[in-house]
């Protein structure tokens, strides 16, 4: 596959017509059809057929449409990054677990990049079980989150911050202010962030220890969304203690008490061995143990939009 072929196919998908795609790309319809034909031959898939109501895409065509947009975006971003590198700019690619990315990464990135005017950080969220593969393939330079447990001896793993998970609910919840046991918690609706969807980390461990049925677990796109539902009294939520400290102090959330309701977790940095890791990654590993870095992660002051570069690809289908 070539970028030219993908660009032609992406235009056909977006516009729904070979003719319109050719006009937008300023080439002939025959040229667009040639590129589509080459893709069909290479992939062994018709990709789409013409019907009376327009183009009908095959499942493979829909998958390629998503990938084409992603690959073309990656190509454009790479061109920009190469130009920046030629001008002396550096890029640090960071993989993070969902909980670290939401609650601690903004403060860390803001403070870390503030020390180096030539450094940009690209953050992407992944299941911690993928950290090793991402590092070995050099897709990312450093990974931060819970210890995935499948780390081989070729990677450097360094713990740097411990935290506590607490169970909270809204002030109007029937169990607010009461001592509760595991049997009562099992019957509640649990409002959870993406961390609950993996098998690694303190939240999945907590749910297994409490034996919370899967049908009682509602997973939201972010921990903040889950906590907002908890404030409304829709259920109980698991949260990092420092992330809900203000809500607990002003009464918007109530910490549930009872035996076995304290769960401790920790984050680690993972990199290739220091001789193979990019200098910026090794610098970050040293930096995260700094007291100022710890305070920045706990307080989360945020980061300037020009310095924060999340890697996000979205495809919408009507």
PDB file of C-alpha atoms in Angstrom, residues 97 128-129 131 144-152 157-159 163 199-202 265-270:
ATOM      1  CA  UNK A  97      -2.342   3.385  32.074  1.00  0.00           C
ATOM      2  CA  UNK A 128      -0.439  -2.164  30.954  1.00  0.00           C
ATOM      3  CA  UNK A 129      -0.081  -5.693  29.593  1.00  0.00           C
ATOM      4  CA  UNK A 131       3.793  -2.027  27.782  1.00  0.00           C
ATOM      5  CA  UNK A 144       4.073   4.431  33.242  1.00  0.00           C
ATOM      6  CA  UNK A 145       1.390   2.660  35.231  1.00  0.00           C
ATOM      7  CA  UNK A 146       0.957  -0.379  37.475  1.00  0.00           C
ATOM      8  CA  UNK A 147       3.543  -3.117  37.208  1.00  0.00           C
ATOM      9  CA  UNK A 148       2.050  -5.361  34.489  1.00  0.00           C
ATOM     10  CA  UNK A 149       3.671  -8.443  35.985  1.00  0.00           C
ATOM     11  CA  UNK A 150       4.862  -9.757  32.619  1.00  0.00           C
ATOM     12  CA  UNK A 151       8.031  -7.648  32.461  1.00  0.00           C
ATOM     13  CA  UNK A 152      11.039  -9.562  31.150  1.00  0.00           C
ATOM     14  CA  UNK A 157      11.271  -1.353  35.930  1.00  0.00           C
ATOM     15  CA  UNK A 158      11.431   1.296  38.661  1.00  0.00           C
ATOM     16  CA  UNK A 159       8.673   1.987  41.238  1.00  0.00           C
ATOM     17  CA  UNK A 163      -1.243   5.675  46.222  1.00  0.00           C
ATOM     18  CA  UNK A 199      -6.706  -7.467  34.562  1.00  0.00           C
ATOM     19  CA  UNK A 200      -3.753  -5.469  35.904  1.00  0.00           C
ATOM     20  CA  UNK A 201      -3.707  -2.917  38.714  1.00  0.00           C
ATOM     21  CA  UNK A 202      -5.279  -2.214  42.057  1.00  0.00           C
ATOM     22  CA  UNK A 265      -1.440   0.604  44.601  1.00  0.00           C
ATOM     23  CA  UNK A 266       1.719   1.868  42.983  1.00  0.00           C
ATOM     24  CA  UNK A 267       3.061   3.132  39.683  1.00  0.00           C
ATOM     25  CA  UNK A 268       6.302   2.188  37.973  1.00  0.00           C
ATOM     26  CA  UNK A 269       8.300   3.431  35.012  1.00  0.00           C
ATOM     27  CA  UNK A 270       9.289   0.956  32.319  1.00  0.00           C
TER      28      UNK A 270
END
